[in-house]
XYZ file of C-alpha atoms in Angstrom:
128
model
C 0.328 -0.434 -0.045
C 2.372 2.705 0.767
C 5.175 3.451 -1.286
C 9.154 3.110 -0.421
C 11.800 4.610 -1.426
C 15.257 4.729 -1.168
C 18.104 7.059 -2.281
C 21.328 8.236 -1.499
C 22.871 11.091 0.572
C 22.625 14.120 -2.341
C 19.030 13.276 -3.174
C 19.024 10.791 -5.849
C 16.957 7.985 -6.003
C 18.029 4.116 -6.134
C 15.439 2.009 -5.063
C 10.856 2.676 -5.150
C 8.011 0.081 -4.418
C 5.211 -0.577 -7.012
C 3.530 1.254 -4.963
C 5.543 4.128 -6.146
C 4.122 3.911 -9.081
C 0.503 3.876 -8.071
C 0.683 6.667 -5.579
C 3.329 9.344 -7.722
C 2.099 8.016 -11.504
C 6.270 7.451 -12.454
C 7.121 3.982 -13.212
C 10.258 3.115 -10.880
C 12.436 4.298 -14.434
C 10.887 6.973 -14.487
C 12.384 7.202 -11.393
C 15.242 5.896 -10.665
C 18.661 7.933 -11.405
C 16.316 11.091 -10.041
C 16.320 13.539 -7.904
C 13.161 12.368 -5.128
C 12.908 15.871 -4.611
C 10.852 15.051 -8.221
C 7.890 13.860 -5.596
C 8.026 17.204 -4.453
C 5.756 20.772 -4.860
C 7.527 24.348 -3.858
C 8.721 25.458 -1.658
C 10.163 21.779 -0.510
C 11.393 21.170 -3.712
C 14.006 23.229 -4.143
C 14.754 23.675 -0.267
C 14.922 19.603 -0.473
C 18.593 19.528 -1.504
C 20.048 21.606 1.576
C 17.410 19.459 4.560
C 20.032 16.793 3.214
C 23.212 19.528 2.679
C 22.654 20.935 6.892
C 21.582 16.943 7.801
C 24.933 15.605 6.927
C 26.758 18.846 8.364
C 25.047 19.391 11.179
C 23.260 16.066 12.158
C 19.565 18.061 12.958
C 16.541 15.506 12.457
C 14.452 17.073 11.045
C 12.048 14.632 9.350
C 14.124 11.169 10.444
C 13.759 9.266 12.739
C 10.585 11.046 12.970
C 8.647 11.236 10.824
C 5.564 14.120 9.728
C 2.866 14.694 7.445
C 3.227 16.778 4.415
C 1.640 17.269 0.787
C 3.399 14.745 -2.487
C 3.867 15.836 -6.427
C 2.519 14.172 -8.889
C 3.158 13.038 -11.853
C 0.506 14.957 -13.483
C 1.023 18.235 -10.325
C -2.198 17.276 -8.239
C -0.440 17.778 -4.672
C -2.008 15.371 -2.070
C -1.678 14.757 1.567
C 0.867 12.852 3.171
C 3.440 10.677 5.880
C 6.342 10.448 5.401
C 8.866 8.141 7.666
C 11.983 8.153 6.947
C 14.869 6.114 8.270
C 18.877 6.166 7.627
C 20.928 3.338 7.489
C 24.542 2.674 5.918
C 25.180 -0.250 2.981
C 28.628 -1.123 2.133
C 29.959 2.003 4.391
C 27.592 4.110 2.306
C 24.401 6.445 4.157
C 20.765 5.788 2.753
C 17.577 6.566 3.817
C 15.250 5.164 3.048
C 11.199 6.750 3.511
C 7.441 5.592 3.399
C 5.481 7.249 1.882
C 1.962 7.390 2.704
C -1.771 9.263 1.025
C -3.577 10.611 3.296
C -5.396 12.143 0.938
C -9.205 10.414 2.082
C -8.227 10.880 5.343
C -8.005 14.984 5.156
C -11.417 14.924 3.178
C -13.088 12.179 5.705
C -11.699 15.254 8.238
C -12.171 17.936 6.732
C -15.696 16.370 6.166
C -16.332 16.112 9.508
C -15.706 19.482 10.226
C -17.331 21.559 8.191
C -21.165 18.473 8.888
C -20.041 19.454 13.182
C -19.919 23.596 12.587
C -23.354 22.825 10.031
C -25.436 20.568 12.826
C -23.847 23.238 15.497
C -25.046 26.525 14.125
C -28.430 24.983 13.466
C -28.191 23.634 16.909
C -27.528 27.645 17.877
C -30.640 28.293 15.522
C -33.344 25.814 17.662
């Protein structure tokens, strides 16, 4: 269900699982060798390489081992809500990062609809 990507310390995609195509719309061959920032909308797209460089220099974690909600960008340019979990690993002395991306846009839509319904219900109660 979740997209799984492995990138190097420069942000280049090394491996992806089949769910990446379902979530982002890119085939694995379109992604491997490209910068992972192509899957991000602005301003994260332009700032991502700087985040990696800062992490390499300082070790300050913004996402690694913490996870967070963010937005992803599909091949067709649409933006969607996502959860991201990133872990760091070393393989043959090479630093790699694995990101697990879950599309949560349906959940976010349902939360928004529920909030609107509750607001409408509260206003109706007040009117009665």
